[in-house]
Tab-separated table of C-alpha atoms and ligand atoms in Angstrom:
chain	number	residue	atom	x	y	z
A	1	UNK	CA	98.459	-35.095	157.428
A	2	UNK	CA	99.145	-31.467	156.951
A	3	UNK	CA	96.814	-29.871	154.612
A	4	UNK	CA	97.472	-26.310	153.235
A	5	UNK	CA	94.755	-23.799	151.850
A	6	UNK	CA	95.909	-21.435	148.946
A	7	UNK	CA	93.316	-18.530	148.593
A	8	UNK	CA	91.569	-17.638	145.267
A	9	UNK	CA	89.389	-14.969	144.547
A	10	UNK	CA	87.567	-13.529	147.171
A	11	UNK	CA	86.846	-16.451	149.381
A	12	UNK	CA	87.946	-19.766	147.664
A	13	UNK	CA	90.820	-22.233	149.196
A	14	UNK	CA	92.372	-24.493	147.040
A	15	UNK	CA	94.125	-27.214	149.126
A	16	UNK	CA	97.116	-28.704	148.477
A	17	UNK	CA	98.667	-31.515	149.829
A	18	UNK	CA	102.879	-32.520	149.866
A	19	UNK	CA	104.503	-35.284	150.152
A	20	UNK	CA	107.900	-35.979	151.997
A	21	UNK	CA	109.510	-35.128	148.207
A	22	UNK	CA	107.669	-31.593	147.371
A	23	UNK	CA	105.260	-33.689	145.431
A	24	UNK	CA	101.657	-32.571	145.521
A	25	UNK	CA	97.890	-33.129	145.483
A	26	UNK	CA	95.688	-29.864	144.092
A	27	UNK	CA	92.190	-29.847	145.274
A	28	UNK	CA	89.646	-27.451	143.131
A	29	UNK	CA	92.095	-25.391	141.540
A	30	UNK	CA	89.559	-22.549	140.280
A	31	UNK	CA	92.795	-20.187	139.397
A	32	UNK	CA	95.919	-21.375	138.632
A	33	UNK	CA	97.897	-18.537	139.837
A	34	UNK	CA	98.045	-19.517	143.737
A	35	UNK	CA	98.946	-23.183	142.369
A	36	UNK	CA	101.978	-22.291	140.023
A	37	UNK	CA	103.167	-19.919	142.663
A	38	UNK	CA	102.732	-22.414	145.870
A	39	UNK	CA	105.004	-25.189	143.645
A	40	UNK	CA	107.586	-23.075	141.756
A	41	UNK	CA	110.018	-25.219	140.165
A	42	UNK	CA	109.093	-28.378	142.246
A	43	UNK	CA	108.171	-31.136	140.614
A	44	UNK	CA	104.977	-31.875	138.887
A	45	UNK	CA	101.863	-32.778	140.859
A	46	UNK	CA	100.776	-35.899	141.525
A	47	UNK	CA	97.416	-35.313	140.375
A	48	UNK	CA	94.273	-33.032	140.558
A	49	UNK	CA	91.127	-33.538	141.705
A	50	UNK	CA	88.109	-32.185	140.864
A	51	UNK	CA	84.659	-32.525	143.091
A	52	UNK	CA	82.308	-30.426	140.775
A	53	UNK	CA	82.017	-28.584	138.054
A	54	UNK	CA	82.022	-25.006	139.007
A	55	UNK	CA	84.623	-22.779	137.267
A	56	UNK	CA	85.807	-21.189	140.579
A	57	UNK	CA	86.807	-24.998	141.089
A	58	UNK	CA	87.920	-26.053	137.588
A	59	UNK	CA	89.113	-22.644	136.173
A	60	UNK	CA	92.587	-23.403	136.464
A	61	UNK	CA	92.964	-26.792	135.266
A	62	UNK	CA	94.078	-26.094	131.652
A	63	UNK	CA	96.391	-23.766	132.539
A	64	UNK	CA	98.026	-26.112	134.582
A	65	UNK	CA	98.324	-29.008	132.089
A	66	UNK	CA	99.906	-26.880	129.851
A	67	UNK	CA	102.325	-26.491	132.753
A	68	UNK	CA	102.637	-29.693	133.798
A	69	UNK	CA	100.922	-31.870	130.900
A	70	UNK	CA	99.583	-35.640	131.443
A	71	UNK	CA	98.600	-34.848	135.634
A	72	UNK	CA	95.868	-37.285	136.142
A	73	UNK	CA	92.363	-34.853	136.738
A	74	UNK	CA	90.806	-36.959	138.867
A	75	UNK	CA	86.564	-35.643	138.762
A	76	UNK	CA	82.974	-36.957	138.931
A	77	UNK	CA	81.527	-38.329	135.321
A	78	UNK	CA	80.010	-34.856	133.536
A	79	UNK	CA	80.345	-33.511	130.514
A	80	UNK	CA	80.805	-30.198	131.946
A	81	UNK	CA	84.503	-31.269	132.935
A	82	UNK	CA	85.929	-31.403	129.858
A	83	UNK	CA	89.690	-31.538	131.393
A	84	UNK	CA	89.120	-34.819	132.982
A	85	UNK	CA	91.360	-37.790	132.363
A	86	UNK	CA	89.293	-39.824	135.174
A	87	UNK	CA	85.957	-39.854	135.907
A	88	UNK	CA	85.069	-41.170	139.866
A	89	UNK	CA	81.896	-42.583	141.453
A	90	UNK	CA	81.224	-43.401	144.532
A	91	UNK	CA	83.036	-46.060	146.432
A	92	UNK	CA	85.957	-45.419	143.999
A	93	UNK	CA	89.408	-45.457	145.733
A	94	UNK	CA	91.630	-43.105	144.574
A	95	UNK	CA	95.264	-43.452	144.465
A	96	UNK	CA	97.487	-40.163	144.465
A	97	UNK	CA	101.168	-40.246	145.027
A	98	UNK	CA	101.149	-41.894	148.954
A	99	UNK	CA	97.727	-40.795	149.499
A	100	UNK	CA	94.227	-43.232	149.284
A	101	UNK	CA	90.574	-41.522	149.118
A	102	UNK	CA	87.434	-42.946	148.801
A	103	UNK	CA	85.116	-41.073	146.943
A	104	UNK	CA	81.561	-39.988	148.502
A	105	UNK	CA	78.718	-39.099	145.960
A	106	UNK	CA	77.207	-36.019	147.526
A	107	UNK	CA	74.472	-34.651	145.243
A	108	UNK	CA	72.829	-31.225	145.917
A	109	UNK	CA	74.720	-28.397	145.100
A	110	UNK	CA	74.995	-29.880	142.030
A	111	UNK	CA	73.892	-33.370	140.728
A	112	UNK	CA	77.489	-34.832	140.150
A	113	UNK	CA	79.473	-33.440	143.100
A	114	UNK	CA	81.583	-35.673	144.784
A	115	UNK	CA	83.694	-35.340	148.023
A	116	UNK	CA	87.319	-37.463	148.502
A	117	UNK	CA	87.898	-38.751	152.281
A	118	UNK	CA	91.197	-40.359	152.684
A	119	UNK	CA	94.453	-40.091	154.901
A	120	UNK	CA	92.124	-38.517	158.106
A	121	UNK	CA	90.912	-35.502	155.386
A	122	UNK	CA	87.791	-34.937	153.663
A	123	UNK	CA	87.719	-32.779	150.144
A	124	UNK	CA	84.329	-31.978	150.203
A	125	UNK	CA	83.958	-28.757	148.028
A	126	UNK	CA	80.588	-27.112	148.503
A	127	UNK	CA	78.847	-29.770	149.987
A	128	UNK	CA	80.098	-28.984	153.243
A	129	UNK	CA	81.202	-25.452	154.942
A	130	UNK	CA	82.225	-24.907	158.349
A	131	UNK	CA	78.846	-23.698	159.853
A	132	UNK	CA	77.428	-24.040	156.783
A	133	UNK	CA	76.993	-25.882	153.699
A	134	UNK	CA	76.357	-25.175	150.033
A	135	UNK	CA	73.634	-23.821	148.527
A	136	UNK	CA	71.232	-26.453	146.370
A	137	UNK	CA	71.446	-25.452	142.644
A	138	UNK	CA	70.444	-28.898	141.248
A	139	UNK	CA	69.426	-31.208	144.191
A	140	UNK	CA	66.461	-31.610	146.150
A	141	UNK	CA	66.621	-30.942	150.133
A	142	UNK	CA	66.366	-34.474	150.636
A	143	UNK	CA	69.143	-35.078	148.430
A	144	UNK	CA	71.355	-32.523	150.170
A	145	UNK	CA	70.174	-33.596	153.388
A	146	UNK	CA	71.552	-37.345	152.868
A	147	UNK	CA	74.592	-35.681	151.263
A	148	UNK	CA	75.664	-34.155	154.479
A	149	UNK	CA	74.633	-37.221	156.518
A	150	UNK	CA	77.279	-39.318	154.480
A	151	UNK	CA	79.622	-36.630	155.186
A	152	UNK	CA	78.731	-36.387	159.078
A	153	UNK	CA	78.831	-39.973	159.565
A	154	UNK	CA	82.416	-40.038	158.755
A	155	UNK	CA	85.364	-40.029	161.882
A	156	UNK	CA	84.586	-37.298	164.384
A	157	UNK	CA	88.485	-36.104	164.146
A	158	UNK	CA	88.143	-36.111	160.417
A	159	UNK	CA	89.803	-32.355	158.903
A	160	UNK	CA	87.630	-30.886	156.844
A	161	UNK	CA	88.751	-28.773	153.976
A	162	UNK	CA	86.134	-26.919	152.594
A	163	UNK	CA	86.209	-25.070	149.539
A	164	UNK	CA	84.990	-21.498	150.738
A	165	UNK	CA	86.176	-19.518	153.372
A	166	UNK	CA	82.120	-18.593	154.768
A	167	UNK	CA	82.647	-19.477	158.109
A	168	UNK	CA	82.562	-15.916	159.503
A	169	UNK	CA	78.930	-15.187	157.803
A	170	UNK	CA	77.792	-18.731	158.608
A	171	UNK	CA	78.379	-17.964	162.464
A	172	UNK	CA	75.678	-15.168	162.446
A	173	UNK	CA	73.194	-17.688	161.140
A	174	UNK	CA	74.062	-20.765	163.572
A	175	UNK	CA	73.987	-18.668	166.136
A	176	UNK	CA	70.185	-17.246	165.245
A	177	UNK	CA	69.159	-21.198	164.299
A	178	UNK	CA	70.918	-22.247	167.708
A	179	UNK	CA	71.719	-19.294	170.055
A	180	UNK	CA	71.692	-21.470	173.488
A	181	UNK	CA	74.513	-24.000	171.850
A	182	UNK	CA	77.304	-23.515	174.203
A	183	UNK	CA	79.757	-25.865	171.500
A	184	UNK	CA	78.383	-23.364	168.919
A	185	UNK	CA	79.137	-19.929	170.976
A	186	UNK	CA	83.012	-20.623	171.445
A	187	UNK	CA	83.430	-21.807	167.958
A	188	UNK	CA	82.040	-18.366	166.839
A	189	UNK	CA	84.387	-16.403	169.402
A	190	UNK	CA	87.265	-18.797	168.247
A	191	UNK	CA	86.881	-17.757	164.178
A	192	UNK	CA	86.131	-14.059	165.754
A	193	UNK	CA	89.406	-14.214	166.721
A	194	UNK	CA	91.176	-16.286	163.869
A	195	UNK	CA	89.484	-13.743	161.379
A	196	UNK	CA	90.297	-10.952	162.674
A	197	UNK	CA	94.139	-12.274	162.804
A	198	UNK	CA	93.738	-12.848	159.474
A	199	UNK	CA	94.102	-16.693	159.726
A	200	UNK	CA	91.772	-19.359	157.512
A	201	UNK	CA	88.901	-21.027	159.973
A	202	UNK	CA	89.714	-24.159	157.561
A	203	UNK	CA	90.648	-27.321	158.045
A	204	UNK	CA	87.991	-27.899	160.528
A	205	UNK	CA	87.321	-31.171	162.610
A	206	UNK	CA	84.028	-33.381	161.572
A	207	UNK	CA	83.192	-33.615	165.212
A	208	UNK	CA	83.228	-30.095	166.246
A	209	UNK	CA	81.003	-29.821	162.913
A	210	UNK	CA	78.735	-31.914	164.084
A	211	UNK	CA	78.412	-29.825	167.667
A	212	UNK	CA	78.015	-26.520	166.330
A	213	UNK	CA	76.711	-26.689	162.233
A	214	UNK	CA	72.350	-26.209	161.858
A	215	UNK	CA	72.443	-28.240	158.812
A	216	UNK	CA	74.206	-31.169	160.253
A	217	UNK	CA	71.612	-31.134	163.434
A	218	UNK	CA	68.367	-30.818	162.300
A	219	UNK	CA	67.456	-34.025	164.106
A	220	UNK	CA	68.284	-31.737	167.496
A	221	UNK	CA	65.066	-30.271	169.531
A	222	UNK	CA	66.285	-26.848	169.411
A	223	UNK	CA	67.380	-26.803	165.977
A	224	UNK	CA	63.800	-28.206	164.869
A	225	UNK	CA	61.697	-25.632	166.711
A	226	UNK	CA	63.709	-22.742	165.453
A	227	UNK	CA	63.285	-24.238	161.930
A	228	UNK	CA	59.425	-24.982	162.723
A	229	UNK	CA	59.032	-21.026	164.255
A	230	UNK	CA	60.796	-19.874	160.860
A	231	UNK	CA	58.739	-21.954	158.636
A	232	UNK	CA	55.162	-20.931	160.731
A	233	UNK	CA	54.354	-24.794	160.330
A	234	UNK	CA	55.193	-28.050	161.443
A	235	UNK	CA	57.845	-30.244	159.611
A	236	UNK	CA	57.664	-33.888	159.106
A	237	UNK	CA	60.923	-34.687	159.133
A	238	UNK	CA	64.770	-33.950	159.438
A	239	UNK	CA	65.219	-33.363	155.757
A	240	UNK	CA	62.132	-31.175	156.161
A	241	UNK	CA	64.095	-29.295	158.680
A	242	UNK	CA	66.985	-29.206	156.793
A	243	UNK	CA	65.227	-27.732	153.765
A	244	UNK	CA	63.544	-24.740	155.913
A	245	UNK	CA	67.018	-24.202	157.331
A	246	UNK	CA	68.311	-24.044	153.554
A	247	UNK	CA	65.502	-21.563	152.726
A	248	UNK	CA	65.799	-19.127	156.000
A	249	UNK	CA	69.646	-19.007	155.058
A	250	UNK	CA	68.973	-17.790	151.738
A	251	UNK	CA	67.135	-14.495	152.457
A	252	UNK	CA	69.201	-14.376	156.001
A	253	UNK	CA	71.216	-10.987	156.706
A	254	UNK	CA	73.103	-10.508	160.024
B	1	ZN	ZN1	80.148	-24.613	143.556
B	2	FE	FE1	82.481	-22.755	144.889
């Protein structure tokens, strides 16, 4: 399955999906402008959906129901989505056009974000980043910690499209969590390379995510000690880990 990222803004993808007939899925459409100009005088969408409530990720949804009014907006239950027809929660299947997802509650980043995973893809907005992952603005680190385990547990071959093209700055702070990580050393000359062609680093695979991204290995030896050596004390745990990796990222410069 053959998922596309628009850009918006300065760093955003919005990911649209088409079916055999021109017939789409929009993922976190934060601008409609990439959107009306991807699908022209196609036919309507199949539906929208939404995994949290920032406007870079709902911006453009008005906009495009005046365009193409009635599209199911598929989101999480929060009053801050007002253009919702459909509110999700976990275990939900979705049904779009061809397509199935099951939806993944994946509090942290914010309290109501939700990821999709269907059709060998996961939608998981700023949950997850390649490298990286979102920052917490309403969840605990234990919250965001067994977030991202949901996610990682998930199909190794899984594509994930993440919401944020970060990968570039997110490979300066792997590789200072994790600089002996063979996995995580060609993945950082292989975006080198795709950034510097210009190319997205996104869809990535779950697997390779799981060989090369800090926050999804905190239960690793060398992950732990770097976190431990940042911290200046021992952690208990792997959501302890997780949360000192959290913090270290936040004040990190390359
Ligand atoms: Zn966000
Ligand atoms: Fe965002």
């Amino acid at each position: 399955m053959h998922a596309l990222p628009l850009p918006a803004f300065d760093d955003n993808y919005i990911w649209l999906l088409r079916d055999g007939t021109g017939r789409a899925l929009v993922v976190d459409p934060g601008d409609a402008a990439p959107v009306l100009a991807a699908l022209g005088d196609g036919p309507p969408p199949h539906a929208i959906l939404l995994t949290h409530h920032h406007g870079d990720h709902i911006g453009g949804v008005d906009e495009l129901l005046a365009r193409w009014p009635g599209t199911p907006v598929f989101a999480p239950r929060d009053e801050r989505i007002a253009s919702a027809s459909q509110w999700v929660e976990s275990g939900d299947e979705v049904a779009v056009g061809p397509w199935r997802f099951r939806v993944l509650a994946v509090p942290g980043h914010t309290r109501s974000h939700v990821a999709y995973h269907g059709e060998g893809l996961l939608f998981c907005g700023d949950t997850l980043f390649s490298l990286g992952c979102g920052r917490m603005f309403e969840g605990t680190a234990a919250q965001m910690h067994a977030s991202l385990a949901r996610l990682a547990a998930l199909p190794g071959d899984t594509k994930v499209c993440c919401a944020h093209e970060y990968t570039l700055a997110n490979a300066a702070f792997a590789l200072a969590v994790d600089p002996e990580n063979p996995a995580l050393q060609a993945r950082a000359d292989a975006i080198r390379s795709l950034r510097a062609a210009g190319q997205p680093t996104l869809p990535t695979r779950l697997g390779e995510e799981r060989a090369c991204n800090p926050f999804l290995r905190c239960a690793e030896p060398a992950v732990r000690a770097a976190a431990q050596r940042h911290a200046g004390r021992p952690l208990a745990n792997d959501a302890e880990v997780f949360g000192a990796l959290r913090v270290w990222k936040d004040g990190f410069r390359a």
